[in-house]
Coordinates of C-alpha atoms and ligand atoms in Angstrom, one line a residue:
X25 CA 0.0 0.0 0.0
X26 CA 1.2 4.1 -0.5
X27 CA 0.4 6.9 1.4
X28 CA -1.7 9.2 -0.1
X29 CA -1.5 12.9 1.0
X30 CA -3.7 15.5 1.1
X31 CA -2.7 19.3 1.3
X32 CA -3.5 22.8 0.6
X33 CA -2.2 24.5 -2.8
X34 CA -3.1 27.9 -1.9
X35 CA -2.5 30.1 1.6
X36 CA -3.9 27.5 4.1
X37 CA -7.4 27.4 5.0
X38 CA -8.9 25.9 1.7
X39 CA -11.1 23.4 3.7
X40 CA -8.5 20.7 4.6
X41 CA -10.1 19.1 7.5
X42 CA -13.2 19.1 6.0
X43 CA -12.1 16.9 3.2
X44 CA -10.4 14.6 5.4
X45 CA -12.8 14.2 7.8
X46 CA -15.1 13.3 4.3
X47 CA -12.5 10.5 3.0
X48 CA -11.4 9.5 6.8
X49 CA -14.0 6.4 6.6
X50 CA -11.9 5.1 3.7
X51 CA -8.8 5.3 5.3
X52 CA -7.5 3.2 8.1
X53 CA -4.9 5.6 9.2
X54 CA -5.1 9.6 8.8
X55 CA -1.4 11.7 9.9
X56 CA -0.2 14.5 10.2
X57 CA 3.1 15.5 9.2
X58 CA 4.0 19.1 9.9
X59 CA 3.0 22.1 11.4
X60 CA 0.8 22.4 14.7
X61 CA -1.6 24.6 16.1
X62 CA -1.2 27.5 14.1
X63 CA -3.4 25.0 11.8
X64 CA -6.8 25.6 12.2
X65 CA -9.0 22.9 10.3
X66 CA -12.8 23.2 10.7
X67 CA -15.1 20.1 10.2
X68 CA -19.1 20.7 10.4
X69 CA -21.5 17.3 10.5
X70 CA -24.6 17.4 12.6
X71 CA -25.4 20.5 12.8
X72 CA -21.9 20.9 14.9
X73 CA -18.3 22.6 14.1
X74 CA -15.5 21.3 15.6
X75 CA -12.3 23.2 15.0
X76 CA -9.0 20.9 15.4
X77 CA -5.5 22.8 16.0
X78 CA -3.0 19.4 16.7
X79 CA -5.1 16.8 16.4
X80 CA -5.7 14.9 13.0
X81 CA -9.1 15.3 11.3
X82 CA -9.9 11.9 11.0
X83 CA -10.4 11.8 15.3
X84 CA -14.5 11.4 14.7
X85 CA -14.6 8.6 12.3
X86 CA -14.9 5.1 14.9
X87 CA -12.7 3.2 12.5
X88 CA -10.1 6.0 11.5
X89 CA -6.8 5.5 13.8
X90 CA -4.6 9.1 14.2
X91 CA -1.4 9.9 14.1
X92 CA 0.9 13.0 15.4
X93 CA 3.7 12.7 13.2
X94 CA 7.7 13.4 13.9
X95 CA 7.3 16.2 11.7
X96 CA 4.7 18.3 13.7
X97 CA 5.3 20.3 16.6
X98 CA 3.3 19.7 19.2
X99 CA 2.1 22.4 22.5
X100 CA 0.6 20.6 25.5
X101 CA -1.3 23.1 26.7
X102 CA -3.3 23.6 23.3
X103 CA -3.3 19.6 23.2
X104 CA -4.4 19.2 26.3
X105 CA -7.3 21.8 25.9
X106 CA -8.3 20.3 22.7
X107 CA -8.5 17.0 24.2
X108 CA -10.6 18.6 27.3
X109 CA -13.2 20.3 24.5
X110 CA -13.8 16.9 22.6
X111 CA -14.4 15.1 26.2
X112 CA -18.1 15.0 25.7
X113 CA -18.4 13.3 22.4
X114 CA -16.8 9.8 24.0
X115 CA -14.1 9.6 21.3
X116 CA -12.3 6.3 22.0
X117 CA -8.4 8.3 22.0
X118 CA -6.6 5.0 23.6
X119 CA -7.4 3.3 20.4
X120 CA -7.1 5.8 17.9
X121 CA -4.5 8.6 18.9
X122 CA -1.1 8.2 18.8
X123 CA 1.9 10.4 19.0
X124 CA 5.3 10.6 17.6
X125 CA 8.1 10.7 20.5
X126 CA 9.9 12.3 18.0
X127 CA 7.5 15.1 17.5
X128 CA 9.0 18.1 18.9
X129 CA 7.3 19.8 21.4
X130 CA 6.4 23.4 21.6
X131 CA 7.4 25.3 25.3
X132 CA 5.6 28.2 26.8
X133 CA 8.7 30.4 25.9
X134 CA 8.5 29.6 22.1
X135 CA 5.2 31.6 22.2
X136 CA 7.0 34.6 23.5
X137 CA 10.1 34.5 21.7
X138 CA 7.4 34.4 18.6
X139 CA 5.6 37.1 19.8
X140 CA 8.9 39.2 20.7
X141 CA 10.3 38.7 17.1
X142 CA 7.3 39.8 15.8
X143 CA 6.9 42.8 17.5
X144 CA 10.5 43.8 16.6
X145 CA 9.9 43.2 13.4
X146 CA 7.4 46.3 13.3
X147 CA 5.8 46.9 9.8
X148 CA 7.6 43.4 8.6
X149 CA 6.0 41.2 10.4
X150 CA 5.1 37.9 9.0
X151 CA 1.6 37.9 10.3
X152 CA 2.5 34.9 12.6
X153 CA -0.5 33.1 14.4
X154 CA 2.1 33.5 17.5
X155 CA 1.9 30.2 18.5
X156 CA 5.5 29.3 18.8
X157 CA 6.3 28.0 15.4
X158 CA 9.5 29.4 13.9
X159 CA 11.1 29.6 17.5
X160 CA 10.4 25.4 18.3
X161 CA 11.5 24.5 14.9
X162 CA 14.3 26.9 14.7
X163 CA 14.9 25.0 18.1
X164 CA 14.6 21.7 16.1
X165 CA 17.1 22.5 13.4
X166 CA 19.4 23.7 16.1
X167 CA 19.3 20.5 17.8
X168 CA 18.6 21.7 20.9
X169 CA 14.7 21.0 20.9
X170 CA 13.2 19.1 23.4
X171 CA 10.6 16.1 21.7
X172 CA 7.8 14.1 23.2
X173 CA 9.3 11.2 24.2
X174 CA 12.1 13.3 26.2
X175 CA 8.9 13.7 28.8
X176 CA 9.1 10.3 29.5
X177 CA 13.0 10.7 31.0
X178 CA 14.0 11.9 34.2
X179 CA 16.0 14.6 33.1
X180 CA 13.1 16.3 31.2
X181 CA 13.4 19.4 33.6
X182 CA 17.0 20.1 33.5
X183 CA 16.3 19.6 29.5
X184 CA 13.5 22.2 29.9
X185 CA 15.5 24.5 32.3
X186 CA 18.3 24.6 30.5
X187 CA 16.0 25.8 27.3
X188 CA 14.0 27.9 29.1
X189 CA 17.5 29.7 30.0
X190 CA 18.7 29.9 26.7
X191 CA 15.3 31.3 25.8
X192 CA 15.3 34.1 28.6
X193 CA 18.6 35.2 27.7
X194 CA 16.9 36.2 24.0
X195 CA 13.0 37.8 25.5
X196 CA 15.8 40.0 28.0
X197 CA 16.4 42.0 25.0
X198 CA 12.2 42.2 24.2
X199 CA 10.0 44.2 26.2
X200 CA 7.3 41.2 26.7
X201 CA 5.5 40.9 29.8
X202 CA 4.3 37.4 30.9
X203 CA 3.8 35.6 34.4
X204 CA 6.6 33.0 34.4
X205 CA 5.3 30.8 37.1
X206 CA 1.7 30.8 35.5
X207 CA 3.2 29.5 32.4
X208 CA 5.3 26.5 33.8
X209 CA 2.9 25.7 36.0
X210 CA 0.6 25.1 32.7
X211 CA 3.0 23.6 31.3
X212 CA 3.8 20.6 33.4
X213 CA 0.5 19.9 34.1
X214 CA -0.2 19.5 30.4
X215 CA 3.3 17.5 29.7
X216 CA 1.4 15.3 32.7
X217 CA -2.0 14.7 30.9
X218 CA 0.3 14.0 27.8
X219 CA 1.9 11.1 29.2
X220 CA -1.4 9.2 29.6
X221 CA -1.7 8.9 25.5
X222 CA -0.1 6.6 23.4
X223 CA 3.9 7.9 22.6
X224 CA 4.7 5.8 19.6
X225 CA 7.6 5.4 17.1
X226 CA 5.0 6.7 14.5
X227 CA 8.1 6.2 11.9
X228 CA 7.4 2.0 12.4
X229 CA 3.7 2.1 12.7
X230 CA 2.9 4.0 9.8
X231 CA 5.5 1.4 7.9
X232 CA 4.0 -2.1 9.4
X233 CA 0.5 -0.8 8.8
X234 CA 1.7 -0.1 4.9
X235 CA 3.3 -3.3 5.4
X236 CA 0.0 -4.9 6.3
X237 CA -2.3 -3.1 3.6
X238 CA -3.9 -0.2 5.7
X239 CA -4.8 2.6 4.0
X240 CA -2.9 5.8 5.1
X241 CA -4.0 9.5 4.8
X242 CA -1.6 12.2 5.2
X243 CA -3.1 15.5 6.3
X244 CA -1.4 18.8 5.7
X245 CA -1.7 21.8 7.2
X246 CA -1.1 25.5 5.9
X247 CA -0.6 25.5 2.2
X248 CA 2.1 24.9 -0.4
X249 CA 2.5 29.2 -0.9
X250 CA 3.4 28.8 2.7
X251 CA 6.2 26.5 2.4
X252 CA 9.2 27.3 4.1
X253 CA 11.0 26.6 0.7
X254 CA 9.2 27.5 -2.0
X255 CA 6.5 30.2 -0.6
X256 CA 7.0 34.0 -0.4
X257 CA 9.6 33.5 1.8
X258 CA 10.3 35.1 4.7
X259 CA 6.0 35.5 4.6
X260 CA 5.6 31.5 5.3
X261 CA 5.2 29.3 8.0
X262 CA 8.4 27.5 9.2
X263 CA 8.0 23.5 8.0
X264 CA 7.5 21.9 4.3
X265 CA 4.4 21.8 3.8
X266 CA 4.3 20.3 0.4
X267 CA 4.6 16.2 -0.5
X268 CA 8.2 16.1 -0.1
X269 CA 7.1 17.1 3.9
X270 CA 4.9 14.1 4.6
X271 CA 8.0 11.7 3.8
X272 CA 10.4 13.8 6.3
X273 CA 7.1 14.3 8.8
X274 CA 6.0 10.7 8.9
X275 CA 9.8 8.5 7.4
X276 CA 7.8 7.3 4.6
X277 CA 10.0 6.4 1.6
X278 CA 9.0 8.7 -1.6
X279 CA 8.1 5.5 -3.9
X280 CA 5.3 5.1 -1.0
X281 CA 3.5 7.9 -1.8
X282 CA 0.1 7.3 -3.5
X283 CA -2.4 9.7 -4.7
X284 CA -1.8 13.7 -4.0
X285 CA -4.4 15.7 -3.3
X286 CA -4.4 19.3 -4.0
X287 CA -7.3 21.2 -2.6
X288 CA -7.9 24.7 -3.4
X289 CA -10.7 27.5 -3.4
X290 CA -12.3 28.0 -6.0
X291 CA -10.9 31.8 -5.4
X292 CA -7.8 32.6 -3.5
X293 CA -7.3 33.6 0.3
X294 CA -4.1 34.6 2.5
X295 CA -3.9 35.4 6.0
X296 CA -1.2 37.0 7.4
X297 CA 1.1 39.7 5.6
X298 CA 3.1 38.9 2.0
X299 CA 2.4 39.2 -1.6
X300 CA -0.8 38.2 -3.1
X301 CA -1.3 39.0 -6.8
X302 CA -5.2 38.8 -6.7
X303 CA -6.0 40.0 -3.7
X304 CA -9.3 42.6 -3.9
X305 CA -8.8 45.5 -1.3
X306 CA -12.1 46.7 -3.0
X307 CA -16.0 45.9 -1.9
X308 CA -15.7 43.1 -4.1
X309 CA -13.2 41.2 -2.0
X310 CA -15.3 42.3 0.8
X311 CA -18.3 40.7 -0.4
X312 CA -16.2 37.3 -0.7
X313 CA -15.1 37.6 2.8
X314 CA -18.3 37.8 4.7
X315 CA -20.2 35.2 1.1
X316 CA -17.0 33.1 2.1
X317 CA -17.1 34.1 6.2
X318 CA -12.8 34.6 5.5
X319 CA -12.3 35.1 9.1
X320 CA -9.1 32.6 10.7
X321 CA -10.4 29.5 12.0
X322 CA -6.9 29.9 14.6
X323 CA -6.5 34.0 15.0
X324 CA -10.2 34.7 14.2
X325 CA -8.1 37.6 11.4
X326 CA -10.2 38.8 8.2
X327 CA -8.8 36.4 5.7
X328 CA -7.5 38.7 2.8
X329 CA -10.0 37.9 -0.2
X330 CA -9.0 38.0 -4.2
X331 CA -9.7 35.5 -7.5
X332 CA -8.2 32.6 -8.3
X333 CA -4.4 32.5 -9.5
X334 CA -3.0 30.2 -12.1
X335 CA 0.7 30.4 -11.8
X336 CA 1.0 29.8 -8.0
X337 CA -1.8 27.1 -8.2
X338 CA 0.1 25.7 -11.4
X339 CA 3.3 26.1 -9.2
X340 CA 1.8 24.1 -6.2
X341 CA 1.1 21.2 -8.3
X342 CA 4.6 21.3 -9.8
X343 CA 6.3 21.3 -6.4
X344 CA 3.5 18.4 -5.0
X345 CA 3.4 16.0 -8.1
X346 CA -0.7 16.5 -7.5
X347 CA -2.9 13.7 -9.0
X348 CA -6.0 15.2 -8.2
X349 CA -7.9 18.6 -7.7
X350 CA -10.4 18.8 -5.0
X351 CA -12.1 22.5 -5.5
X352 CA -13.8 24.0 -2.6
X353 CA -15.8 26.9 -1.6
X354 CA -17.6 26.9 -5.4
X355 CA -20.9 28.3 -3.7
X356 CA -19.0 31.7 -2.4
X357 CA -19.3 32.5 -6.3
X358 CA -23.0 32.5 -6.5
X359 CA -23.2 35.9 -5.7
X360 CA -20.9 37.1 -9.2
X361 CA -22.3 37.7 -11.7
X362 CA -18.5 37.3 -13.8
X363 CA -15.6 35.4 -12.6
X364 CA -12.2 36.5 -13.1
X365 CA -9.4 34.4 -13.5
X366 CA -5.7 35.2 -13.3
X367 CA -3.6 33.2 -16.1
X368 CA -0.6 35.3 -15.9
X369 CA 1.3 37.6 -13.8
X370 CA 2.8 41.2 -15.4
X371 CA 5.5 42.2 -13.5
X372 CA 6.7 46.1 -12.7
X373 CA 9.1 46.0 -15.6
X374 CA 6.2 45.0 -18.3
X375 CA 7.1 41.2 -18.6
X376 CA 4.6 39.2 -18.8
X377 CA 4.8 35.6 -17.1
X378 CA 3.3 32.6 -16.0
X379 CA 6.3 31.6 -13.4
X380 CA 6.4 33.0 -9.9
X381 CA 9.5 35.8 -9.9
X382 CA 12.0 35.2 -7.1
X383 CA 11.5 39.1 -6.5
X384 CA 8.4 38.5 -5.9
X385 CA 8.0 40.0 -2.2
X386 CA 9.5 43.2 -3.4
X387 CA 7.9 44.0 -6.7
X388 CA 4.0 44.9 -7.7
X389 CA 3.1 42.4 -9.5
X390 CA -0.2 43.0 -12.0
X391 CA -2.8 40.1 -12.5
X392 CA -3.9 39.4 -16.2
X393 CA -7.4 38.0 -15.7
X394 CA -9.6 36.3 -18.3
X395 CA -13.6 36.6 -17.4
X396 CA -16.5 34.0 -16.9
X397 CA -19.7 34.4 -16.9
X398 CA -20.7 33.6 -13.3
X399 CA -23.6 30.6 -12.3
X400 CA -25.0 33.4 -10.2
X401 CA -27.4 31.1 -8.4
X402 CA -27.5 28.7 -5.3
X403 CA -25.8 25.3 -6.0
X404 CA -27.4 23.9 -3.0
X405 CA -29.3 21.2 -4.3
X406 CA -27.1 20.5 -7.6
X407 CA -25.7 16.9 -8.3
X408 CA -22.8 15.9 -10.2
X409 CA -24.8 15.7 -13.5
X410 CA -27.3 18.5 -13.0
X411 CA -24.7 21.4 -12.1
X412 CA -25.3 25.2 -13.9
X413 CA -23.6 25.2 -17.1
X414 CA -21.5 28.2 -16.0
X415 CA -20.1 26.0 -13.2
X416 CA -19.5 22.8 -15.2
X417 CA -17.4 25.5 -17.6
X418 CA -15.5 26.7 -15.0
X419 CA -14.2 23.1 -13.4
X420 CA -13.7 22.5 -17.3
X421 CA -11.7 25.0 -17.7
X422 CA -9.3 24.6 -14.6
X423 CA -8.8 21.5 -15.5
X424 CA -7.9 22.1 -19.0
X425 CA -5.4 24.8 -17.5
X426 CA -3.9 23.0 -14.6
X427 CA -3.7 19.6 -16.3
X428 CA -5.1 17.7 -13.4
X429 CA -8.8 16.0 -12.9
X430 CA -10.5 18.1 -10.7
X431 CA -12.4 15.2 -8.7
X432 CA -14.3 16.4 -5.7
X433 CA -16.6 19.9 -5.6
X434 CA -17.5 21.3 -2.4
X435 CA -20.4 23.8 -1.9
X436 CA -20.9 24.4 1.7
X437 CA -19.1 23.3 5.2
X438 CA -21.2 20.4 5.5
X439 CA -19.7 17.1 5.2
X440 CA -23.0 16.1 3.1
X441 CA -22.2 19.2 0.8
X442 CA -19.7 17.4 -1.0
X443 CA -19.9 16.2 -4.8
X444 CA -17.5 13.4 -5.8
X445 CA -17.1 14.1 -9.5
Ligands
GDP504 P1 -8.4 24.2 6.6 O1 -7.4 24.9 7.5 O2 -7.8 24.0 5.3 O3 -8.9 23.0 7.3 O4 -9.6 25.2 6.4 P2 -10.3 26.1 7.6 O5 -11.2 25.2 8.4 O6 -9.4 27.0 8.3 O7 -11.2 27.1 6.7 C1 -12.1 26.6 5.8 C2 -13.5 27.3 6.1 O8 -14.4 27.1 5.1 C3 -14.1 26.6 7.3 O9 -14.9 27.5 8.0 C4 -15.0 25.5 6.7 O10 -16.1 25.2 7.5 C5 -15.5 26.3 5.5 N1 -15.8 25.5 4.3 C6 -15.2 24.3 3.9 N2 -15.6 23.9 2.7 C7 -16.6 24.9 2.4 C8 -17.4 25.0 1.2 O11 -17.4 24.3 0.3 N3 -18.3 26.1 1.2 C9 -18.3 27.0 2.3 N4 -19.2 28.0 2.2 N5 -17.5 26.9 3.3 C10 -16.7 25.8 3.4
IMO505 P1 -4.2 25.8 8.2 O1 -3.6 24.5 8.4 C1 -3.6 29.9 7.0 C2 0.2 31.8 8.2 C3 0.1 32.9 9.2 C4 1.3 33.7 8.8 C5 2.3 32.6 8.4 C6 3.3 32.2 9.5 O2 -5.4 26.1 9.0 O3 -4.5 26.0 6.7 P2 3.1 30.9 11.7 O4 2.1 30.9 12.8 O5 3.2 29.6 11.1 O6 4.4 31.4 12.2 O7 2.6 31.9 10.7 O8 1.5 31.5 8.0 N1 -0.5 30.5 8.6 C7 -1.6 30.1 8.1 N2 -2.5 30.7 7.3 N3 -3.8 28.7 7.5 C8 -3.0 28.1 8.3 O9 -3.1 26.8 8.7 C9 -1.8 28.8 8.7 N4 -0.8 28.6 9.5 C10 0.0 29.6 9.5 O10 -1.1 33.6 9.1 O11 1.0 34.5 7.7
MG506 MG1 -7.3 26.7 8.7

């Protein structure tokens, strides 16, 4: 069997835990691989909405085992308060959660030395959701982090003293203000509650359940633009978020990888600060925030709003090796009348493009936009063979662009609002 993965070829927030929480009953295994809780990934069934920051999406399907993979990092205290919120629905977490000891874990000084960058930073800031990202895998990469199974040693104090001094040696130069004692005192009882799940070596479970013929989901989280590699860099998140990321985040072997899924908008979104060609700072983009409700599922920020952009969704399916398209949010474009499309980019010395420039954080780059004519009425009760014409030209034409099948349409939040192509 091959892991397939599933991850966002825009900004973040195109609907990932919605789509996995919709294919988690085929899957016998769903993972993450990077990131943490700045990922906020929003799945509605029942008339409920249950937003997940660390734990996989799969968590409310019976059969669907979860995995926190080496590649994410990990914060206690927002695990531990997630856990606490989904107490009530009897989720059976002995059987199906299970966490990487090599995940790395996120300390309450992490969050501070975010928010103290950030604030030096001034008008340059990256827009950071401020939950200790960068600074734990900066920590990581200088292999001095401290990882999930180090809780279970005796030394994990001195570890985290020792860390915590380091740290305070940095926020001395930052005017921060924060209650030390409140903090650590969080902190350990949170480490405490983590010890009672199951701290795996996810690197040989997710390999003897290949091994047996399980079928394995990777989840991403933020987007492929966000990529600490190939997005607007330095306005990105701090792990790999593309393909290449679920073999590092999980140790699964490239030739294991299955099926890639790319989900995107069916316009664009970014939260956060750094180039974005299409973005609408008019009352159209407004009206596609509140049609679209574009406010963070993690910060609760107005999600910047503009149309849908060719090269960097052609880019993201370059960099992923993407086998199919998944488009979501179609019913956010009942209310246009014409859709605009951006096929290429004009950048500030008149070329005209279709590649992403490297300048491009310090240039104004122009969309070129072809126009639809819009469906302009409410796909709520459409099936795959009775959509508007204007929609089924749309999909046909993104798919005639971008070269990939696009195989799922999504037109609300609802797990039932989902049409498999
Ligand atoms: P993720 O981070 O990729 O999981 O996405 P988020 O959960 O942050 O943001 C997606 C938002 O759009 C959530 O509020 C979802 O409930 C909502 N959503 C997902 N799919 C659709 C859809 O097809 N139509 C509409 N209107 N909302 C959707
Ligand atoms: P999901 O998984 C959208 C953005 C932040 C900021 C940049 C760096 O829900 O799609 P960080 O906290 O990582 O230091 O922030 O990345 N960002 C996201 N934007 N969705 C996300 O996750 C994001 N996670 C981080 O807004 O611009
Ligand atoms: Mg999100």
């Amino acid at each position: 069997m091959k892991v397939d993965v599933l991850l966002g070829l825009q900004w973040g927030d195109e609907g990932k835990g919605k789509i996995v929480d919709v294919l988690a009953p085929k899957y016998d295994v769903v993972a993450r691989f990077q990131g943490g809780p700045n990922a906020g990934h929003t799945l509605e069934f029942n008339g409920i909405k249950h937003v997940l920051h660390q734990i996989p999406s799969g968590i409310f399907r019976e059969k669907t085992r979860n995995v926190i993979g080496n590649g994410v990092v990990l914060d206690p205290i927002i695990f531990k308060n997630e856990i606490e919120k989904l107490a009530k629905y009897n989720l059976d977490f002995r059987a199906n959660l299970f966490i990487s000891k090599k995940a790395t874990i996120i300390i309450p000084t992490h969050r501070l030395l975010d928010q103290a960058y950030e604030k030096a930073k001034g008008i340059d800031k990256i827009g950071s959701t401020l939950k200790g990202i960068g600074p734990s895998y900066q920590d990581k990469i200088g292999r001095q982090g401290l990882r999930v199974g180090d809780i279970l040693s005796e030394n994990f104090k001195a570890k985290f003293n020792k860390l915590v001094d380091a740290h305070f040696e940095i926020l001395k130069k930052y005017d921060i203000e924060y209650n030390w004692s409140d903090l650590e005192t969080q902190f350990f009882n949170a480490v405490d509650f983590l010890k009672q799940f199951n701290l795996i070596d996810s690197e040989y479970f997710i390999n003897e359940e290949l091994k047996k013929g399980s079928t394995i989901l990777a989840e991403g989280a933020q987007g492929s633009l966000l990529d600490i590699d190939f997005g607007s860099y330095p306005f990105v998140t701090s792990s790999n978020t593309v393909t290449a990321g679920a073999c590092t985040g999980l140790g699964v072997a490239p030739r294991k990888i299955g099926e890639v899924y790319g989900i995107f908008k069916a316009y664009s979104t970014r939260v956060g600060s750094g180039p974005f060609p299409t973005e609408l700072l008019n009352e159209e983009g407004e009206r596609m925030r509140k049609e679209g409700n574009e406010f963070g599922s993690t910060t609760g920020r107005p999600r910047r709003c503009g149309w849908i952009d060719l090269p960097s969704l052609k880019y993201s399916i370059m960099i992923n090796g993407v086998t199919q398209l998944l488009m979501m949010k179609a019913d956010v474009l009942n209310i246009f009348p014409t859709i605009k499309i951006c096929t290429h980019y004009q950048l500030s010395d008149g070329t005209i493009t279709e590649s992403i420039p490297y300048e491009v954080i310090n240039q104004q780059i122009t969309p070129i936009y072809t126009e639809m004519k819009g469906w302009n009425t409410s796909l709520a009760d459409i099936t795959k063979d009775s959509m508007p014409k204007e929609l089924a030209d749309y999909i046909a034409y993104l798919e005639k662009a971008l070269e990939v099948p696009i195989t799922v349409i999504s037109i609300g939040p609802d797990r039932e609002q989902t049409i498999l192509k």
